PDB file of C-alpha atoms in Angstrom:
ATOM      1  CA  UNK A1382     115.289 116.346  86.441  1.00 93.00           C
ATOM      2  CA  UNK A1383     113.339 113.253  87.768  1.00 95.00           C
ATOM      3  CA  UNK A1384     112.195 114.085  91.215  1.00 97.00           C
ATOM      4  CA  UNK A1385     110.421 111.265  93.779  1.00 98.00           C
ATOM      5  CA  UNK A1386     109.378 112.797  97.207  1.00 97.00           C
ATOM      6  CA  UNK A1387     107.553 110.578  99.771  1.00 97.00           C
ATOM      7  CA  UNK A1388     105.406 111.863 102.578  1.00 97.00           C
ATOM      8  CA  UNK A1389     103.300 110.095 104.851  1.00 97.00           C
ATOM      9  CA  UNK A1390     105.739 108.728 107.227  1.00 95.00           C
ATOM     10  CA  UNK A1391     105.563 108.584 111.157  1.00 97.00           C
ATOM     11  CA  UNK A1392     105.431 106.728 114.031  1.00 98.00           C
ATOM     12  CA  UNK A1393     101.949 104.316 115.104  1.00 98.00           C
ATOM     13  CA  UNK A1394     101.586 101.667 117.087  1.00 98.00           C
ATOM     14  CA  UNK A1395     101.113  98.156 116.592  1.00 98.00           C
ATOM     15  CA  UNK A1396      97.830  97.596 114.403  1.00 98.00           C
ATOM     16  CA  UNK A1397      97.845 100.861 113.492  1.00 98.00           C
ATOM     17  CA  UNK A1398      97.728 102.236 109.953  1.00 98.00           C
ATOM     18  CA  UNK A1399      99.804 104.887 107.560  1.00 98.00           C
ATOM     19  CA  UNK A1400      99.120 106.281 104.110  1.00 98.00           C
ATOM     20  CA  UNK A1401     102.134 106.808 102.042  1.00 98.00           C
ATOM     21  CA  UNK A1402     102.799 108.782  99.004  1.00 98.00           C
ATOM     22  CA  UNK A1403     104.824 109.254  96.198  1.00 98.00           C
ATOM     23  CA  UNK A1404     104.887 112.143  94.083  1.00 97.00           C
ATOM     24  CA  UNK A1405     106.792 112.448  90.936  1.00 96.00           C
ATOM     25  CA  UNK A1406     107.879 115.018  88.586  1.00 96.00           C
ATOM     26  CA  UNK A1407     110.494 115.796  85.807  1.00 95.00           C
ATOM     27  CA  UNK A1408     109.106 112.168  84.272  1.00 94.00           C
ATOM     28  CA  UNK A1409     106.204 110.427  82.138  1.00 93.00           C
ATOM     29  CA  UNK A1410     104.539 109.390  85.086  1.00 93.00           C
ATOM     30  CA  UNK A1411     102.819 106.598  82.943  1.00 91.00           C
ATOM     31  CA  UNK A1412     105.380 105.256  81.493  1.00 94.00           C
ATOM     32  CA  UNK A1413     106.898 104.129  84.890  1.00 96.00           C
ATOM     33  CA  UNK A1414     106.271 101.032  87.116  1.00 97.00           C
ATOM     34  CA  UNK A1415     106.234 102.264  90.494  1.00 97.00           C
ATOM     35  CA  UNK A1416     107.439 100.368  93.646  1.00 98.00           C
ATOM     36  CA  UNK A1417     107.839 100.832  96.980  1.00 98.00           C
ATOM     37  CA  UNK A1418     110.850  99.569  98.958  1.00 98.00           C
ATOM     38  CA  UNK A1419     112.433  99.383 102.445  1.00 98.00           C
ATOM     39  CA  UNK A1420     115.189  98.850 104.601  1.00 97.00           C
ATOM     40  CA  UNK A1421     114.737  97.671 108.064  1.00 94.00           C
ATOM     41  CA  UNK A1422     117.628  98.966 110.722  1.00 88.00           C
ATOM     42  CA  UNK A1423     120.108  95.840 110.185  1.00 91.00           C
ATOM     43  CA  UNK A1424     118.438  94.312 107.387  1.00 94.00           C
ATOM     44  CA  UNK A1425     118.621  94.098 103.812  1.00 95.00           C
ATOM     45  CA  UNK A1426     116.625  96.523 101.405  1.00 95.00           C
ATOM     46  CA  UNK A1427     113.565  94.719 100.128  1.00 96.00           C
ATOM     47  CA  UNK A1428     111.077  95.325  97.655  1.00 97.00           C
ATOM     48  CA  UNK A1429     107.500  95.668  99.226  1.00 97.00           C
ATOM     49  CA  UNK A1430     105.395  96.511  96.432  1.00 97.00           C
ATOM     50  CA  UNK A1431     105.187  97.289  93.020  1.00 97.00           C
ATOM     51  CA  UNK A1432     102.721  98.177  90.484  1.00 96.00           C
ATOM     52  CA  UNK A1433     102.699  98.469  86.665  1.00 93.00           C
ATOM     53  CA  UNK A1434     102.720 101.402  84.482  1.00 89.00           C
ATOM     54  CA  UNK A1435      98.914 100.645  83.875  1.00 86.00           C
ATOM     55  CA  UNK A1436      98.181 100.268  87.119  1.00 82.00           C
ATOM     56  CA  UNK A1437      96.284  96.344  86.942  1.00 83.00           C
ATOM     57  CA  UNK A1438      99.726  94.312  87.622  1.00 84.00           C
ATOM     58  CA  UNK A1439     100.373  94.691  91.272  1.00 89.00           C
ATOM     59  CA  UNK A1440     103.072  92.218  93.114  1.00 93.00           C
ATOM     60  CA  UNK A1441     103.423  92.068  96.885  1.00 95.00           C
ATOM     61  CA  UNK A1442     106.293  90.581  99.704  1.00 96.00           C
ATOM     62  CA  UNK A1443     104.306  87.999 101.294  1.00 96.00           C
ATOM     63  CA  UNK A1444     104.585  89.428 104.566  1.00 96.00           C
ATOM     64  CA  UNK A1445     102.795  93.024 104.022  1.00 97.00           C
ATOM     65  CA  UNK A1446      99.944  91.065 101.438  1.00 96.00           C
ATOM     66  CA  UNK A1447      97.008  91.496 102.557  1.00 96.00           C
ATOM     67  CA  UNK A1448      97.682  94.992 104.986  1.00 98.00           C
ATOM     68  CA  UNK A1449      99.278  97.167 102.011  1.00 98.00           C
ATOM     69  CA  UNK A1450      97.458  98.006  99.164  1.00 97.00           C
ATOM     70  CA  UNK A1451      99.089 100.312  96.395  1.00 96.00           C
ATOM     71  CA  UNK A1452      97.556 102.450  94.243  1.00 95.00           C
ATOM     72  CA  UNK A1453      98.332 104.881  91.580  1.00 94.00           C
ATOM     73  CA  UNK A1454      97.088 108.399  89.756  1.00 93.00           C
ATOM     74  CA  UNK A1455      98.235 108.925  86.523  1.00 91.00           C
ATOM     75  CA  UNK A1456      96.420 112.400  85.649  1.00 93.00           C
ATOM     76  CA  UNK A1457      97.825 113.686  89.928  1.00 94.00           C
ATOM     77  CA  UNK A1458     101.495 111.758  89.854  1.00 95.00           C
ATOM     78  CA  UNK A1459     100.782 110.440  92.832  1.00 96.00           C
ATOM     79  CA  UNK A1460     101.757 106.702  94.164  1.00 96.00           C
ATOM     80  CA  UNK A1461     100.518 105.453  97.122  1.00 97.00           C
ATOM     81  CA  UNK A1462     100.613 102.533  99.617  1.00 98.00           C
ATOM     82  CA  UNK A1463      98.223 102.440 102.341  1.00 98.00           C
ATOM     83  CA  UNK A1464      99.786 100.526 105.408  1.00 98.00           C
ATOM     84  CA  UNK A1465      96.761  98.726 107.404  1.00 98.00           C
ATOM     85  CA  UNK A1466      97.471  96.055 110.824  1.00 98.00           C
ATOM     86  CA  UNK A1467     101.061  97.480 111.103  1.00 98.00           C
ATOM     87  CA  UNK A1468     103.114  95.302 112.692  1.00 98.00           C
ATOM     88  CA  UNK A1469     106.551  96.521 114.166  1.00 97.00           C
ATOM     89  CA  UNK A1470     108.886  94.182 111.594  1.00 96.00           C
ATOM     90  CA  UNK A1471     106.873  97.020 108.774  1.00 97.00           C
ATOM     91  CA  UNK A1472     109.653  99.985 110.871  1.00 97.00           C
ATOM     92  CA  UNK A1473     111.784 101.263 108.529  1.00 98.00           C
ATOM     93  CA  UNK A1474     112.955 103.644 105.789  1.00 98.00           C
ATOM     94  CA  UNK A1475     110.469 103.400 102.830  1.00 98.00           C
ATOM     95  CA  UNK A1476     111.678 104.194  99.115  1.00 98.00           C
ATOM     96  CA  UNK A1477     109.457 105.392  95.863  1.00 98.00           C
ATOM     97  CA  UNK A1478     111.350 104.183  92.831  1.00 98.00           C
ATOM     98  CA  UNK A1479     110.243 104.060  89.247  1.00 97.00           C
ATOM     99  CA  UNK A1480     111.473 102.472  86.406  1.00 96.00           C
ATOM    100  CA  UNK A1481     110.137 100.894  83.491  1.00 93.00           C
ATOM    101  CA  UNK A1482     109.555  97.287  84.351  1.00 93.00           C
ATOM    102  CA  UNK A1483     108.796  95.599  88.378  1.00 94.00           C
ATOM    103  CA  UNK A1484     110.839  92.635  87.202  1.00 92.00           C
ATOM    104  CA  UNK A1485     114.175  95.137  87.353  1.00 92.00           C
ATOM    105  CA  UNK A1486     112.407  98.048  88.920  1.00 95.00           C
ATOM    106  CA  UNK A1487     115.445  97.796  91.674  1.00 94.00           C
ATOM    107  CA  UNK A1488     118.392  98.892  88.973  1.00 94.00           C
ATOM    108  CA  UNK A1489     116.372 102.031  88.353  1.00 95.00           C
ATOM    109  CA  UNK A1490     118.123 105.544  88.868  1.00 95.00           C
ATOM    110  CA  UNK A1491     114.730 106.720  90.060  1.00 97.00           C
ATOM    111  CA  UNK A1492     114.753 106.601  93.926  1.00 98.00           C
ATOM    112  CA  UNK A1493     113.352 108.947  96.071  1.00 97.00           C
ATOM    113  CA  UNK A1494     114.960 109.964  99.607  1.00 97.00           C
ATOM    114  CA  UNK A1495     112.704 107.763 101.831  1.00 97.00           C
ATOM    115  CA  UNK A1496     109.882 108.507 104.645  1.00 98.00           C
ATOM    116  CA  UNK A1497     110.652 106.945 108.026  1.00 98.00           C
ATOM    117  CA  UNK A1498     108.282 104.602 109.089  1.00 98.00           C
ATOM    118  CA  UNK A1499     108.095 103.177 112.834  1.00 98.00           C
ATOM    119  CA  UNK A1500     105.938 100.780 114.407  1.00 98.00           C
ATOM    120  CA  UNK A1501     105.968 100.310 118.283  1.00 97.00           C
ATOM    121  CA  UNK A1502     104.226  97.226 119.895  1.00 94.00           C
TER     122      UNK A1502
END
């Protein structure tokens, strides 16, 4: 059974920073693209970040590139996106997903239950 638990969550203020993380089980770990995701309170779910099985093809929303910086460990199962000048449009729930591929990473079965993210100005 393919298990995806984020921690890392909380609440910061504006320019503040968070560390996120992703940790996966009952799965290849390195076989998987990971991503990261979120959904804003009214908004659409969007894909923030997502990196490559290998871990050297990273792609990035324009608004978080620059501040967010993912990262992976194969050998620990651990993903990671480290959250840096948080502004408060960053608030929301924030999804680990994996799948094969970041071009259709968002089809994937694999989706973890989210870590709630809030930024206050």
């Amino acid at each position: 059974q393919v298990q995806l638990v984020e921690s890392g969550g909380g609440s910061v203020h504006a320019g503040g920073s968070l560390r996120l993380s992703c940790t996966a089980s009952g799965l290849t770990f390195d076989d998987y693209a990971m991503a990261w995701f979120r959904r804003a309170p009214g908004k659409e779910r969007e894909r923030v970040a997502c990196l490559n099985r290998y871990g050297y093809i990273t792609w990035y929303v324009d608004s978080v590139r620059g501040r967010f910086t993912i990262s992976r460990d194969n050998a620990a199962r651990i993903f990671t996106l480290q959250m840096s000048s948080l502004k408060p449009e960053d608030t929301g729930m924030y999804y680990c997903v994996a799948g094969p591929w970041c071009s259709d990473i968002e089809s994937s079965n694999y989706w973890g239950q989210g870590t709630q993210v809030t930024v206050s100005s």
